[in-house]
Amino acid sequence: MPRYIYVYVGKKASTNFGIGMRALTWGWKSNSHGDDVKEAMAELRKPRGMNYLVFARGLRTPNPPEGWPRTPANDPAWAATSLESITLAQITGPLREDTEQLWPDDLYPFRVPLGSPVELPALPAGGLSDEVVLTIRRALLLRGLPVLGAPPIDESDIPDEDTPEDDVVVPDRLLTGLDSLDGIALVLVRREQKRLRREMFGQAKSYTCSLCHRELPVSLLRLAHIKRRTEATTEERLNAANTMAACTLGCDELFERGYLVVDVQGLIHRNTAAPVVTVDLDGALSGLDGKKVLNYDSAAAPFFAAHADRHTRSAASGNPSSTTG
């Protein structure tokens, strides 16, 4: 069974949180913090299985009492708490010491490497068990120190989002690289993927590919990240502007592997830095060269620019990427 290690991230630590999520790293000033966090630190130093850091942010309560949040655990205000978000990140290695400066305000040399974070945004009052609320309270009072707790949300508490029997679900690239997640985290990611997919396709049975402009059954379209998942922040992964509809008839693979890039006007071009090895591939690229990406706008532009920069650099270096994730 996975173990969940909680950290509360206050407003003053929001910059550090963003840096840590981009670097897939979290750290502390010391590797020993006394009895309050002894068990969590022992698990970080010598993990006995799959572990997750649970970052709680934005604790709120209506009509906070005097002294909040440093009030007793039985204060009714705690039962009415809500959170801006909870972010889960799998811990991918043991606690290690690293003296390279990463965060601007302090060194935090005792660090753990993390997998891609998964965010469960806007948890309302009553959305967390009493046990989890008490763990978050403890983590908050300990000012960023790690404490062990229960799973942040019970998998059985997540409502099913039924898929019509005649709807073929395409394995979207929003899920790329997440095979190692445990059940709860994977359910949360799939739930977020379904939300983004609904946001784009709605109830439509057919939709137009953003690249080739062919109208196709939704079952032949992937919802794809434009900027690579592993290089995007949590906010960027959840941003609908970082997604597009790409057909499984070829467009998704050509874009994913960097054979196609998009310029600042939203026009598609073959990537001249990538080798074209067959006549048939050259023909496929020629058919897309010069088309405009559908629904291209200023919100999507930075994500397409990141994709183009990455694949132009990697192809020029002789190490073309196999995925944009």
Short mmCIF file of C-alpha atoms in Angstrom, two decimals:
data_model
loop_
_atom_site.label_atom_id
_atom_site.label_comp_id
_atom_site.label_asym_id
_atom_site.label_seq_id
_atom_site.Cartn_x
_atom_site.Cartn_y
_atom_site.Cartn_z
CA MET A 1 0.00 0.00 0.00
CA PRO A 2 1.26 3.51 -0.78
CA ARG A 3 2.06 5.84 2.09
CA TYR A 4 1.13 9.52 2.02
CA ILE A 5 3.42 12.16 3.51
CA TYR A 6 1.80 15.57 3.95
CA VAL A 7 3.37 19.01 3.60
CA TYR A 8 1.45 22.26 4.02
CA VAL A 9 2.46 25.00 1.56
CA GLY A 10 1.60 28.50 2.79
CA LYS A 11 1.41 31.68 0.73
CA LYS A 12 5.03 32.59 1.49
CA ALA A 13 6.15 29.23 0.06
CA SER A 14 4.16 29.47 -3.19
CA THR A 15 7.21 30.53 -5.22
CA ASN A 16 9.24 27.65 -3.80
CA PHE A 17 6.36 25.28 -4.55
CA GLY A 18 6.33 26.31 -8.23
CA ILE A 19 10.10 25.86 -8.49
CA GLY A 20 9.93 22.46 -6.81
CA MET A 21 7.16 21.21 -9.10
CA ARG A 22 9.05 22.31 -12.21
CA ALA A 23 12.28 20.72 -10.93
CA LEU A 24 10.38 17.65 -9.65
CA THR A 25 12.17 18.05 -6.31
CA TRP A 26 11.22 18.95 -2.73
CA GLY A 27 13.52 19.63 0.18
CA TRP A 28 13.99 20.48 3.86
CA LYS A 29 16.70 22.22 5.86
CA SER A 30 17.46 19.16 7.99
CA ASN A 31 17.01 15.40 7.72
CA SER A 32 15.90 15.10 11.35
CA HIS A 33 13.12 17.11 12.97
CA GLY A 34 12.30 15.36 16.25
CA ASP A 35 9.52 13.03 17.29
CA ASP A 36 6.70 14.94 15.55
CA VAL A 37 7.99 14.00 12.10
CA LYS A 38 10.25 11.06 12.99
CA GLU A 39 8.20 8.41 11.21
CA ALA A 40 7.81 10.47 8.04
CA MET A 41 11.54 11.22 7.88
CA ALA A 42 12.37 7.55 8.39
CA GLU A 43 10.14 6.67 5.43
CA LEU A 44 11.77 9.36 3.29
CA ARG A 45 15.28 8.10 4.13
CA LYS A 46 14.48 4.41 3.59
CA PRO A 47 11.23 4.03 1.65
CA ARG A 48 9.51 0.67 2.09
CA GLY A 49 7.30 0.97 -0.97
CA MET A 50 5.50 3.53 -3.13
CA ASN A 51 5.21 6.89 -1.33
CA TYR A 52 3.56 10.19 -2.23
CA LEU A 53 4.13 13.72 -1.05
CA VAL A 54 0.76 15.41 -0.55
CA PHE A 55 1.02 19.20 -0.84
CA ALA A 56 -1.97 20.96 0.76
CA ARG A 57 -2.53 24.61 -0.19
CA GLY A 58 -4.98 27.39 0.51
CA LEU A 59 -6.65 26.36 3.78
CA ARG A 60 -9.83 28.36 4.44
CA THR A 61 -12.77 28.35 6.82
CA PRO A 62 -15.86 30.60 6.92
CA ASN A 63 -15.80 33.11 9.75
CA PRO A 64 -12.40 32.09 11.13
CA PRO A 65 -12.26 32.30 14.94
CA GLU A 66 -9.70 34.27 16.88
CA GLY A 67 -6.30 32.66 16.67
CA TRP A 68 -7.12 30.68 13.52
CA PRO A 69 -5.55 28.38 12.37
CA ARG A 70 -3.75 27.84 15.68
CA THR A 71 -6.93 26.67 17.37
CA PRO A 72 -7.72 23.30 19.00
CA ALA A 73 -8.45 20.33 16.78
CA ASN A 74 -12.03 20.15 18.11
CA ASP A 75 -12.77 23.73 17.03
CA PRO A 76 -15.84 23.58 14.70
CA ALA A 77 -13.93 25.75 12.21
CA TRP A 78 -11.82 22.73 11.27
CA ALA A 79 -14.88 20.73 10.21
CA ALA A 80 -15.78 23.55 7.80
CA THR A 81 -12.35 23.87 6.19
CA SER A 82 -11.83 23.89 2.44
CA LEU A 83 -8.64 23.78 0.38
CA GLU A 84 -7.55 25.60 -2.73
CA SER A 85 -5.89 22.41 -3.94
CA ILE A 86 -4.12 19.20 -3.05
CA THR A 87 -1.20 18.12 -5.21
CA LEU A 88 0.14 14.56 -5.16
CA ALA A 89 3.63 13.75 -6.41
CA GLN A 90 5.13 10.28 -6.27
CA ILE A 91 8.47 10.13 -4.44
CA THR A 92 10.82 8.39 -6.87
CA GLY A 93 13.91 7.99 -4.69
CA PRO A 94 15.21 8.18 -1.10
CA LEU A 95 16.10 11.39 0.74
CA ARG A 96 19.50 12.62 -0.40
CA GLU A 97 21.73 15.61 0.27
CA ASP A 98 22.25 18.13 -2.54
CA THR A 99 23.96 21.49 -1.97
CA GLU A 100 23.20 23.02 -5.39
CA GLN A 101 21.06 26.16 -4.93
CA LEU A 102 17.54 25.54 -6.25
CA TRP A 103 15.26 27.79 -4.18
CA PRO A 104 16.05 31.52 -3.80
CA ASP A 105 15.37 31.94 -0.07
CA ASP A 106 17.34 29.02 1.40
CA LEU A 107 19.28 25.88 0.47
CA TYR A 108 16.96 23.06 1.68
CA PRO A 109 19.69 20.48 0.99
CA PHE A 110 17.83 17.32 2.08
CA ARG A 111 15.74 16.50 -0.97
CA VAL A 112 13.57 13.87 -2.59
CA PRO A 113 13.03 13.42 -6.35
CA LEU A 114 9.42 13.48 -7.54
CA GLY A 115 7.37 12.15 -10.42
CA SER A 116 4.90 14.28 -12.37
CA PRO A 117 2.51 16.01 -9.95
CA VAL A 118 -1.24 15.38 -10.04
CA GLU A 119 -3.54 18.14 -8.81
CA LEU A 120 -6.98 17.83 -7.31
CA PRO A 121 -8.19 21.44 -7.30
CA ALA A 122 -10.71 23.29 -5.14
CA LEU A 123 -11.68 20.86 -2.40
CA PRO A 124 -14.85 22.14 -0.69
CA ALA A 125 -15.78 21.90 2.96
CA GLY A 126 -16.64 18.29 3.76
CA GLY A 127 -14.53 17.01 0.88
CA LEU A 128 -11.90 15.58 3.21
CA SER A 129 -12.16 13.02 5.99
CA ASP A 130 -11.70 14.12 9.60
CA GLU A 131 -8.43 12.18 9.72
CA VAL A 132 -7.05 14.02 6.69
CA VAL A 133 -8.17 17.40 8.05
CA LEU A 134 -6.30 16.69 11.31
CA THR A 135 -3.20 15.65 9.35
CA ILE A 136 -3.30 18.87 7.33
CA ARG A 137 -3.75 20.84 10.56
CA ARG A 138 -0.67 19.13 12.00
CA ALA A 139 1.35 19.78 8.84
CA LEU A 140 0.31 23.45 8.85
CA LEU A 141 1.34 23.91 12.49
CA LEU A 142 4.69 22.25 11.74
CA ARG A 143 5.40 24.87 9.04
CA GLY A 144 6.30 22.68 6.09
CA LEU A 145 7.66 19.65 7.90
CA PRO A 146 6.50 16.23 6.64
CA VAL A 147 3.91 14.12 8.48
CA LEU A 148 2.37 10.77 7.58
CA GLY A 149 -1.36 10.55 6.99
CA ALA A 150 -4.21 8.69 5.35
CA PRO A 151 -4.92 8.81 1.59
CA PRO A 152 -6.14 12.36 0.80
CA ILE A 153 -9.28 11.04 -0.83
CA ASP A 154 -10.85 7.59 -0.87
CA GLU A 155 -11.02 6.11 -4.37
CA SER A 156 -14.57 4.93 -3.61
CA ASP A 157 -15.57 8.53 -2.84
CA ILE A 158 -14.77 9.69 -6.36
CA PRO A 159 -17.99 9.59 -8.38
CA ASP A 160 -17.91 7.61 -11.58
CA GLU A 161 -18.24 9.54 -14.80
CA ASP A 162 -20.06 7.02 -16.92
CA THR A 163 -18.93 6.52 -20.47
CA PRO A 164 -21.64 5.63 -23.00
CA GLU A 165 -21.28 2.04 -24.14
CA ASP A 166 -20.93 3.03 -27.78
CA ASP A 167 -18.17 5.58 -27.04
CA VAL A 168 -14.64 4.32 -27.69
CA VAL A 169 -12.29 6.10 -25.29
CA VAL A 170 -9.02 7.04 -26.96
CA PRO A 171 -5.94 6.67 -24.71
CA ASP A 172 -5.13 10.37 -24.71
CA ARG A 173 -1.56 11.62 -24.42
CA LEU A 174 -2.61 13.57 -21.33
CA LEU A 175 -1.96 10.26 -19.55
CA THR A 176 1.50 9.67 -21.03
CA GLY A 177 4.08 8.60 -18.49
CA LEU A 178 1.63 7.98 -15.66
CA ASP A 179 1.62 4.17 -15.65
CA SER A 180 3.38 4.06 -12.28
CA LEU A 181 0.67 5.96 -10.40
CA ASP A 182 -1.33 4.15 -7.76
CA GLY A 183 -5.10 3.78 -8.02
CA ILE A 184 -6.10 7.02 -6.28
CA ALA A 185 -3.66 9.23 -8.18
CA LEU A 186 -4.49 7.61 -11.52
CA VAL A 187 -8.22 8.05 -10.91
CA LEU A 188 -7.63 11.75 -10.24
CA VAL A 189 -5.63 12.15 -13.46
CA ARG A 190 -8.22 10.32 -15.51
CA ARG A 191 -10.94 12.43 -13.97
CA GLU A 192 -9.06 15.60 -14.96
CA GLN A 193 -8.47 14.17 -18.44
CA LYS A 194 -12.21 13.54 -18.84
CA ARG A 195 -12.94 17.11 -17.76
CA LEU A 196 -10.55 18.52 -20.37
CA ARG A 197 -11.91 16.15 -23.01
CA ARG A 198 -15.49 17.23 -22.25
CA GLU A 199 -14.38 20.86 -22.33
CA MET A 200 -13.16 20.41 -25.90
CA PHE A 201 -15.57 17.89 -27.42
CA GLY A 202 -18.71 18.32 -25.32
CA GLN A 203 -21.35 15.84 -26.48
CA ALA A 204 -20.20 15.94 -30.10
CA LYS A 205 -20.02 12.65 -32.02
CA SER A 206 -17.55 14.12 -34.51
CA TYR A 207 -14.96 16.89 -34.35
CA THR A 208 -12.32 18.50 -36.54
CA CYS A 209 -8.64 17.66 -36.17
CA SER A 210 -6.70 20.82 -35.26
CA LEU A 211 -3.93 19.98 -37.74
CA CYS A 212 -5.37 18.37 -40.88
CA HIS A 213 -8.88 19.91 -40.58
CA ARG A 214 -10.63 16.60 -41.30
CA GLU A 215 -13.91 16.06 -39.46
CA LEU A 216 -13.74 12.66 -37.83
CA PRO A 217 -15.55 10.59 -35.19
CA VAL A 218 -14.44 11.69 -31.72
CA SER A 219 -13.21 8.12 -31.19
CA LEU A 220 -10.47 8.82 -33.76
CA LEU A 221 -9.23 11.98 -32.03
CA ARG A 222 -6.76 12.27 -29.18
CA LEU A 223 -6.73 15.10 -26.70
CA ALA A 224 -3.03 15.91 -26.69
CA HIS A 225 -0.79 18.13 -24.62
CA ILE A 226 1.00 20.63 -26.84
CA LYS A 227 3.84 21.34 -24.42
CA ARG A 228 5.39 18.16 -23.09
CA ARG A 229 3.78 17.00 -19.83
CA THR A 230 7.10 16.47 -18.03
CA GLU A 231 8.21 20.01 -18.90
CA ALA A 232 4.92 21.70 -17.97
CA THR A 233 3.92 23.06 -14.59
CA THR A 234 0.88 21.67 -12.81
CA GLU A 235 -1.10 24.72 -13.92
CA GLU A 236 0.01 24.22 -17.54
CA ARG A 237 -1.00 20.55 -17.48
CA LEU A 238 -4.50 21.52 -16.37
CA ASN A 239 -4.80 24.41 -18.84
CA ALA A 240 -7.16 23.68 -21.74
CA ALA A 241 -5.06 26.03 -23.92
CA ASN A 242 -2.27 23.43 -23.71
CA THR A 243 -4.42 20.83 -25.45
CA MET A 244 -5.61 20.21 -28.98
CA ALA A 245 -7.52 17.61 -30.94
CA ALA A 246 -5.12 15.53 -33.04
CA CYS A 247 -6.31 12.63 -35.15
CA THR A 248 -5.02 9.08 -34.91
CA LEU A 249 -4.78 8.91 -38.72
CA GLY A 250 -1.32 10.42 -38.51
CA CYS A 251 -1.42 13.99 -37.20
CA ASP A 252 -0.97 13.08 -33.55
CA GLU A 253 2.17 11.01 -34.23
CA LEU A 254 3.70 13.55 -36.63
CA PHE A 255 3.27 16.34 -34.08
CA GLU A 256 4.27 14.21 -31.10
CA ARG A 257 7.53 13.12 -32.74
CA GLY A 258 8.40 16.65 -33.83
CA TYR A 259 8.06 16.27 -37.59
CA LEU A 260 5.64 19.21 -37.50
CA VAL A 261 6.06 22.54 -35.69
CA VAL A 262 3.84 25.61 -35.47
CA ASP A 263 5.02 29.21 -35.96
CA VAL A 264 3.92 32.41 -34.20
CA GLN A 265 1.10 32.92 -36.70
CA GLY A 266 -0.28 29.47 -35.96
CA LEU A 267 0.88 28.04 -39.31
CA ILE A 268 2.06 24.44 -39.51
CA HIS A 269 5.49 23.74 -41.00
CA ARG A 270 7.57 20.65 -41.42
CA ASN A 271 10.48 20.64 -39.00
CA THR A 272 13.49 21.13 -41.28
CA ALA A 273 15.77 19.97 -38.45
CA ALA A 274 14.12 16.53 -38.44
CA PRO A 275 15.21 14.03 -41.09
CA VAL A 276 12.64 12.87 -43.64
CA VAL A 277 13.53 9.30 -44.44
CA THR A 278 10.87 8.18 -46.92
CA VAL A 279 9.02 9.57 -49.90
CA ASP A 280 5.67 8.68 -48.33
CA LEU A 281 6.49 10.55 -45.12
CA ASP A 282 7.53 13.57 -47.18
CA GLY A 283 4.15 13.43 -48.91
CA ALA A 284 2.27 13.33 -45.61
CA LEU A 285 4.16 16.35 -44.32
CA SER A 286 3.62 18.29 -47.55
CA GLY A 287 -0.12 17.84 -47.16
CA LEU A 288 -0.02 19.65 -43.81
CA ASP A 289 2.66 22.26 -44.51
CA GLY A 290 1.16 25.76 -44.47
CA LYS A 291 -2.18 24.88 -42.86
CA LYS A 292 -3.27 26.93 -39.87
CA VAL A 293 -3.91 25.23 -36.55
CA LEU A 294 -7.60 25.47 -35.76
CA ASN A 295 -8.47 27.64 -32.75
CA TYR A 296 -4.90 28.92 -32.49
CA ASP A 297 -4.80 31.96 -30.18
CA SER A 298 -2.56 33.89 -27.80
CA ALA A 299 -3.26 31.47 -24.94
CA ALA A 300 -2.05 28.48 -26.98
CA ALA A 301 0.90 30.30 -28.60
CA PRO A 302 3.46 29.78 -25.76
CA PHE A 303 2.76 26.04 -25.69
CA PHE A 304 3.30 25.66 -29.44
CA ALA A 305 6.47 27.76 -29.14
CA ALA A 306 7.77 25.46 -26.39
CA HIS A 307 7.05 22.42 -28.57
CA ALA A 308 8.81 23.95 -31.59
CA ASP A 309 11.84 25.02 -29.56
CA ARG A 310 12.21 21.60 -27.97
CA HIS A 311 12.02 19.65 -31.21
CA THR A 312 14.16 22.06 -33.22
CA ARG A 313 16.90 21.83 -30.58
CA SER A 314 16.69 18.05 -30.09
CA ALA A 315 16.69 17.27 -33.81
CA ALA A 316 19.59 19.65 -34.47
CA SER A 317 21.61 17.97 -31.74
CA GLY A 318 21.13 14.59 -33.43
CA ASN A 319 18.92 13.29 -30.64
CA PRO A 320 15.32 13.62 -31.87
CA SER A 321 12.71 13.06 -29.21
CA SER A 322 10.31 10.16 -29.45
CA THR A 323 7.48 11.88 -27.60
CA THR A 324 6.04 15.20 -26.52
CA GLY A 325 4.00 13.61 -23.78
#
